[in-house]
Amino acid sequence: NAGVTQTPKFRILKIGQSMTLQCAQDMNHNYMYWYRQDPGMGLKLIYYSVGAGITDKGEVPNGYNVSRSTTEDFPLRLELAAPSQTSVYFCASSYSGQGYEQYFGPGTRLTVT
Amino acid sequence: AQSVTQPDIHITVSEGASLELRCNYSYGATPYLFWYVQSPGQGLQLLLKYFSGDTLVQGIKGFEAEFKRSQSSFNLRKPSVHWSDAAEYFCAVGEGTGRRALTFGSGTRLQVQP
């Protein structure tokens, strides 16, 4: 049971490039989330999904897109990368029942220059 | 909208000393409260959670937290800190329904002196 996995661990992008951050979980969780963490700040919600085929925006969705074609995978797409997207990105998942703590992946550190 | 305040950005304690990290929340309904710990370069690990019932909750690594509704607080405590506890600690409040997202505080960085 690997939990929540994220790839890559590190990435440097040039301004205007695009990339996809991968996230997968093997716990059969319905809920999945993408957060970003900026220095000295807590995590901010980018997008979330309550099940396969259902996604919605969080607090800071601009510049990002997501899809959820399977229960396991929840990739985050960055189009036209900007320096403001330099951050650490965390994927998380949780199950539907009561006691729904979120399980976090190890994070992807992205630098846009 | 809910919010979480962690008033202490950075705390230094001596190894073996007691620890209390403060957390205040704002939420319209009964809150779901969490404490997570993040070691350098790592993801977040759940320390403990509160949903209902006993207001003093026990977590992993010897941590506990007390929910005080009248003070809108959920402070984290440990009676004797170990050097391995040095990390960043995040308090979060969870939405009970709908998207069930977490709103995080800005974190408290704990340094442990030998």
mmCIF file of C-alpha atoms in Angstrom:
data_model
loop_
_atom_site.group_PDB
_atom_site.id
_atom_site.type_symbol
_atom_site.label_atom_id
_atom_site.label_comp_id
_atom_site.label_asym_id
_atom_site.label_seq_id
_atom_site.Cartn_x
_atom_site.Cartn_y
_atom_site.Cartn_z
ATOM 1 C CA ASN A 1 0.000 0.000 0.000
ATOM 2 C CA ALA A 2 1.893 3.046 -1.296
ATOM 3 C CA GLY A 3 -0.650 5.642 -0.110
ATOM 4 C CA VAL A 4 -0.485 8.879 -2.102
ATOM 5 C CA THR A 5 2.324 9.162 -4.624
ATOM 6 C CA GLN A 6 3.417 12.217 -6.591
ATOM 7 C CA THR A 7 5.773 12.665 -9.512
ATOM 8 C CA PRO A 8 8.071 14.373 -10.158
ATOM 9 C CA LYS A 9 9.681 15.377 -6.865
ATOM 10 C CA PHE A 10 11.382 18.418 -8.361
ATOM 11 C CA ARG A 11 10.992 20.361 -11.585
ATOM 12 C CA ILE A 12 12.286 23.564 -13.072
ATOM 13 C CA LEU A 13 10.183 25.163 -15.800
ATOM 14 C CA LYS A 14 10.774 28.149 -17.998
ATOM 15 C CA ILE A 15 8.120 30.829 -18.199
ATOM 16 C CA GLY A 16 5.444 29.817 -20.678
ATOM 17 C CA GLN A 17 6.134 26.093 -20.545
ATOM 18 C CA SER A 18 3.497 23.573 -19.541
ATOM 19 C CA MET A 19 3.628 20.446 -17.442
ATOM 20 C CA THR A 20 1.505 17.910 -15.618
ATOM 21 C CA LEU A 21 2.013 16.974 -11.991
ATOM 22 C CA GLN A 22 0.973 13.403 -11.385
ATOM 23 C CA CYS A 23 -0.873 12.148 -8.326
ATOM 24 C CA ALA A 24 -2.109 8.656 -7.581
ATOM 25 C CA GLN A 25 -3.587 6.929 -4.555
ATOM 26 C CA ASP A 26 -4.210 3.247 -3.928
ATOM 27 C CA MET A 27 -6.592 3.549 -0.982
ATOM 28 C CA ASN A 28 -9.790 3.734 -3.063
ATOM 29 C CA HIS A 29 -10.510 7.220 -1.743
ATOM 30 C CA ASN A 30 -13.255 9.217 -3.411
ATOM 31 C CA TYR A 31 -11.997 12.653 -2.413
ATOM 32 C CA MET A 32 -8.798 14.068 -3.822
ATOM 33 C CA TYR A 33 -7.217 17.502 -3.518
ATOM 34 C CA TRP A 34 -4.426 19.675 -4.836
ATOM 35 C CA TYR A 35 -2.856 22.255 -2.547
ATOM 36 C CA ARG A 36 0.039 24.619 -2.989
ATOM 37 C CA GLN A 37 2.328 25.734 -0.203
ATOM 38 C CA ASP A 38 4.220 28.996 -0.452
ATOM 39 C CA PRO A 39 7.053 29.878 1.966
ATOM 40 C CA GLY A 40 5.783 30.889 5.399
ATOM 41 C CA MET A 41 2.225 30.101 4.449
ATOM 42 C CA GLY A 42 -0.203 27.332 5.023
ATOM 43 C CA LEU A 43 -1.588 25.232 2.212
ATOM 44 C CA LYS A 44 -4.068 26.729 -0.222
ATOM 45 C CA LEU A 45 -6.615 24.623 -2.100
ATOM 46 C CA ILE A 46 -6.243 24.690 -5.895
ATOM 47 C CA TYR A 47 -8.732 22.066 -7.078
ATOM 48 C CA TYR A 48 -10.578 19.139 -5.637
ATOM 49 C CA SER A 49 -12.552 16.112 -6.747
ATOM 50 C CA VAL A 50 -15.292 14.185 -4.972
ATOM 51 C CA GLY A 51 -15.150 11.244 -7.337
ATOM 52 C CA ALA A 52 -14.195 10.116 -10.820
ATOM 53 C CA GLY A 53 -15.467 12.590 -13.396
ATOM 54 C CA ILE A 54 -16.242 15.323 -10.833
ATOM 55 C CA THR A 55 -13.868 18.210 -10.210
ATOM 56 C CA ASP A 56 -14.243 21.760 -8.976
ATOM 57 C CA LYS A 57 -12.202 24.848 -8.205
ATOM 58 C CA GLY A 58 -10.712 25.706 -4.863
ATOM 59 C CA GLU A 59 -9.452 29.072 -3.658
ATOM 60 C CA VAL A 60 -6.535 29.528 -6.094
ATOM 61 C CA PRO A 61 -7.389 27.759 -9.396
ATOM 62 C CA ASN A 62 -6.109 30.318 -11.900
ATOM 63 C CA GLY A 63 -3.437 28.918 -14.194
ATOM 64 C CA TYR A 64 -4.256 25.286 -13.418
ATOM 65 C CA ASN A 65 -6.501 22.527 -14.699
ATOM 66 C CA VAL A 66 -7.357 19.058 -13.455
ATOM 67 C CA SER A 67 -9.051 15.892 -14.608
ATOM 68 C CA ARG A 68 -10.240 12.792 -12.794
ATOM 69 C CA SER A 69 -10.901 9.934 -15.182
ATOM 70 C CA THR A 70 -10.265 7.214 -12.587
ATOM 71 C CA THR A 71 -10.611 6.924 -8.816
ATOM 72 C CA GLU A 72 -6.847 6.492 -8.470
ATOM 73 C CA ASP A 73 -5.422 9.380 -10.493
ATOM 74 C CA PHE A 74 -5.778 13.140 -10.192
ATOM 75 C CA PRO A 75 -3.260 14.996 -12.387
ATOM 76 C CA LEU A 76 -2.739 18.753 -12.161
ATOM 77 C CA ARG A 77 -1.939 20.609 -15.380
ATOM 78 C CA LEU A 78 -0.041 23.882 -15.480
ATOM 79 C CA GLU A 79 -0.482 25.813 -18.708
ATOM 80 C CA LEU A 80 1.816 28.734 -19.562
ATOM 81 C CA ALA A 81 3.850 28.575 -16.371
ATOM 82 C CA ALA A 82 4.474 31.852 -14.550
ATOM 83 C CA PRO A 83 6.932 32.717 -11.723
ATOM 84 C CA SER A 84 3.941 33.081 -9.384
ATOM 85 C CA GLN A 85 3.436 29.327 -9.709
ATOM 86 C CA THR A 86 6.771 28.614 -8.039
ATOM 87 C CA SER A 87 5.646 26.619 -5.027
ATOM 88 C CA VAL A 88 5.465 23.200 -3.447
ATOM 89 C CA TYR A 89 2.455 21.229 -4.597
ATOM 90 C CA PHE A 90 0.772 18.610 -2.456
ATOM 91 C CA CYS A 91 -1.812 16.087 -3.479
ATOM 92 C CA ALA A 92 -4.086 14.596 -0.824
ATOM 93 C CA SER A 93 -6.926 12.111 -0.621
ATOM 94 C CA SER A 94 -9.552 11.097 1.880
ATOM 95 C CA TYR A 95 -12.358 8.605 2.170
ATOM 96 C CA SER A 96 -16.020 9.413 2.408
ATOM 97 C CA GLY A 97 -16.837 8.156 5.869
ATOM 98 C CA GLN A 98 -16.670 9.980 9.157
ATOM 99 C CA GLY A 99 -13.205 10.590 10.461
ATOM 100 C CA TYR A 100 -12.026 11.750 7.112
ATOM 101 C CA GLU A 101 -8.492 12.934 7.626
ATOM 102 C CA GLN A 102 -6.578 13.705 4.464
ATOM 103 C CA TYR A 103 -3.545 11.676 3.484
ATOM 104 C CA PHE A 104 -0.814 13.675 1.791
ATOM 105 C CA GLY A 105 1.732 12.835 -0.837
ATOM 106 C CA PRO A 106 5.394 13.851 -0.486
ATOM 107 C CA GLY A 107 5.014 16.955 -2.641
ATOM 108 C CA THR A 108 6.447 18.345 -5.873
ATOM 109 C CA ARG A 109 8.773 21.341 -5.656
ATOM 110 C CA LEU A 110 8.305 23.469 -8.771
ATOM 111 C CA THR A 111 10.412 26.445 -9.782
ATOM 112 C CA VAL A 112 9.436 28.664 -12.700
ATOM 113 C CA THR A 113 12.190 30.921 -14.026
ATOM 114 C CA ALA B 1 -15.641 31.379 5.550
ATOM 115 C CA GLN B 2 -13.533 29.459 7.996
ATOM 116 C CA SER B 3 -10.057 30.530 9.051
ATOM 117 C CA VAL B 4 -7.250 29.313 11.265
ATOM 118 C CA THR B 5 -4.737 31.422 13.165
ATOM 119 C CA GLN B 6 -1.473 30.137 14.535
ATOM 120 C CA PRO B 7 -0.082 33.167 16.342
ATOM 121 C CA ASP B 8 3.419 31.785 16.870
ATOM 122 C CA ILE B 9 5.501 31.662 13.703
ATOM 123 C CA HIS B 10 8.556 30.199 15.411
ATOM 124 C CA ILE B 11 9.074 28.573 18.806
ATOM 125 C CA THR B 12 12.272 27.305 20.403
ATOM 126 C CA VAL B 13 12.193 24.925 23.356
ATOM 127 C CA SER B 14 14.834 22.900 25.135
ATOM 128 C CA GLU B 15 14.812 19.151 24.825
ATOM 129 C CA GLY B 16 12.787 17.675 27.669
ATOM 130 C CA ALA B 17 10.736 20.825 28.174
ATOM 131 C CA SER B 18 6.997 20.952 27.697
ATOM 132 C CA LEU B 19 5.419 22.378 24.568
ATOM 133 C CA GLU B 20 2.190 24.139 23.698
ATOM 134 C CA LEU B 21 1.397 25.336 20.194
ATOM 135 C CA ARG B 22 -1.574 27.635 19.850
ATOM 136 C CA CYS B 23 -4.357 27.405 17.318
ATOM 137 C CA ASN B 24 -7.507 29.491 17.034
ATOM 138 C CA TYR B 25 -10.180 28.849 14.440
ATOM 139 C CA SER B 26 -13.219 30.532 13.035
ATOM 140 C CA TYR B 27 -15.973 28.263 11.776
ATOM 141 C CA GLY B 28 -19.744 28.587 11.751
ATOM 142 C CA ALA B 29 -20.631 25.026 12.672
ATOM 143 C CA THR B 30 -19.101 22.273 14.779
ATOM 144 C CA PRO B 31 -15.509 22.191 13.627
ATOM 145 C CA TYR B 32 -13.485 19.239 12.470
ATOM 146 C CA LEU B 33 -9.983 20.014 13.701
ATOM 147 C CA PHE B 34 -6.618 18.573 12.822
ATOM 148 C CA TRP B 35 -2.957 18.939 13.633
ATOM 149 C CA TYR B 36 -0.408 17.923 11.008
ATOM 150 C CA VAL B 37 3.374 17.846 11.215
ATOM 151 C CA GLN B 38 5.741 18.468 8.328
ATOM 152 C CA SER B 39 9.406 17.537 8.539
ATOM 153 C CA PRO B 40 11.785 19.341 6.158
ATOM 154 C CA GLY B 41 11.256 18.246 2.577
ATOM 155 C CA GLN B 42 8.444 15.902 3.538
ATOM 156 C CA GLY B 43 4.711 15.738 3.159
ATOM 157 C CA LEU B 44 2.232 16.281 5.973
ATOM 158 C CA GLN B 45 1.580 13.629 8.590
ATOM 159 C CA LEU B 46 -1.515 13.620 10.751
ATOM 160 C CA LEU B 47 -0.797 13.959 14.471
ATOM 161 C CA LEU B 48 -4.366 13.956 15.772
ATOM 162 C CA LYS B 49 -7.912 14.980 14.990
ATOM 163 C CA TYR B 50 -11.081 16.068 16.736
ATOM 164 C CA PHE B 51 -14.615 15.470 15.473
ATOM 165 C CA SER B 52 -16.766 15.106 18.554
ATOM 166 C CA GLY B 53 -16.837 13.625 22.029
ATOM 167 C CA ASP B 54 -13.998 13.962 24.499
ATOM 168 C CA THR B 55 -12.432 17.378 24.084
ATOM 169 C CA LEU B 56 -8.955 16.096 24.976
ATOM 170 C CA VAL B 57 -7.626 13.991 22.132
ATOM 171 C CA GLN B 58 -4.503 11.895 22.048
ATOM 172 C CA GLY B 59 -2.342 11.548 18.992
ATOM 173 C CA ILE B 60 0.815 9.929 17.806
ATOM 174 C CA LYS B 61 4.308 10.638 19.124
ATOM 175 C CA GLY B 62 2.988 11.603 22.576
ATOM 176 C CA PHE B 63 1.047 14.669 21.406
ATOM 177 C CA GLU B 64 -2.355 15.707 22.684
ATOM 178 C CA ALA B 65 -4.702 18.590 21.938
ATOM 179 C CA GLU B 66 -7.637 20.116 23.739
ATOM 180 C CA PHE B 67 -10.694 21.535 21.999
ATOM 181 C CA LYS B 68 -12.155 24.545 23.807
ATOM 182 C CA ARG B 69 -15.310 25.717 22.102
ATOM 183 C CA SER B 70 -15.670 28.832 24.284
ATOM 184 C CA GLN B 71 -12.210 30.007 23.214
ATOM 185 C CA SER B 72 -12.356 28.676 19.638
ATOM 186 C CA SER B 73 -9.033 27.025 20.312
ATOM 187 C CA PHE B 74 -7.374 23.695 19.644
ATOM 188 C CA ASN B 75 -3.930 23.909 21.220
ATOM 189 C CA LEU B 76 -1.359 21.164 20.763
ATOM 190 C CA ARG B 77 0.696 19.983 23.738
ATOM 191 C CA LYS B 78 3.489 17.620 24.563
ATOM 192 C CA PRO B 79 4.860 17.138 28.077
ATOM 193 C CA SER B 80 8.468 16.459 27.086
ATOM 194 C CA VAL B 81 9.903 17.437 23.705
ATOM 195 C CA HIS B 82 12.448 15.317 21.873
ATOM 196 C CA TRP B 83 14.990 16.609 19.358
ATOM 197 C CA SER B 84 13.158 14.653 16.651
ATOM 198 C CA ASP B 85 10.061 16.823 17.194
ATOM 199 C CA ALA B 86 11.732 19.734 15.395
ATOM 200 C CA ALA B 87 9.455 20.382 12.422
ATOM 201 C CA GLU B 88 6.666 22.624 11.211
ATOM 202 C CA TYR B 89 3.236 22.130 12.717
ATOM 203 C CA PHE B 90 -0.020 23.017 10.997
ATOM 204 C CA CYS B 91 -3.451 23.347 12.511
ATOM 205 C CA ALA B 92 -6.376 22.899 10.138
ATOM 206 C CA VAL B 93 -10.153 23.097 10.227
ATOM 207 C CA GLY B 94 -12.188 20.847 7.972
ATOM 208 C CA GLU B 95 -15.502 21.393 6.288
ATOM 209 C CA GLY B 96 -18.040 18.894 7.527
ATOM 210 C CA THR B 97 -19.881 18.522 4.252
ATOM 211 C CA GLY B 98 -19.486 19.108 0.543
ATOM 212 C CA ARG B 99 -15.924 19.302 -0.634
ATOM 213 C CA ARG B 100 -14.508 18.566 2.850
ATOM 214 C CA ALA B 101 -11.449 20.654 2.155
ATOM 215 C CA LEU B 102 -9.074 21.746 4.888
ATOM 216 C CA THR B 103 -8.240 25.334 5.743
ATOM 217 C CA PHE B 104 -4.760 25.560 7.180
ATOM 218 C CA GLY B 105 -3.049 27.974 9.506
ATOM 219 C CA SER B 106 0.262 29.419 8.411
ATOM 220 C CA GLY B 107 2.196 27.006 10.598
ATOM 221 C CA THR B 108 4.505 27.114 13.610
ATOM 222 C CA ARG B 109 8.135 26.130 13.183
ATOM 223 C CA LEU B 110 9.469 24.298 16.227
ATOM 224 C CA GLN B 111 13.163 24.325 17.005
ATOM 225 C CA VAL B 112 14.508 22.065 19.781
ATOM 226 C CA GLN B 113 17.673 23.034 21.622
ATOM 227 C CA PRO B 114 19.847 20.288 23.116
#
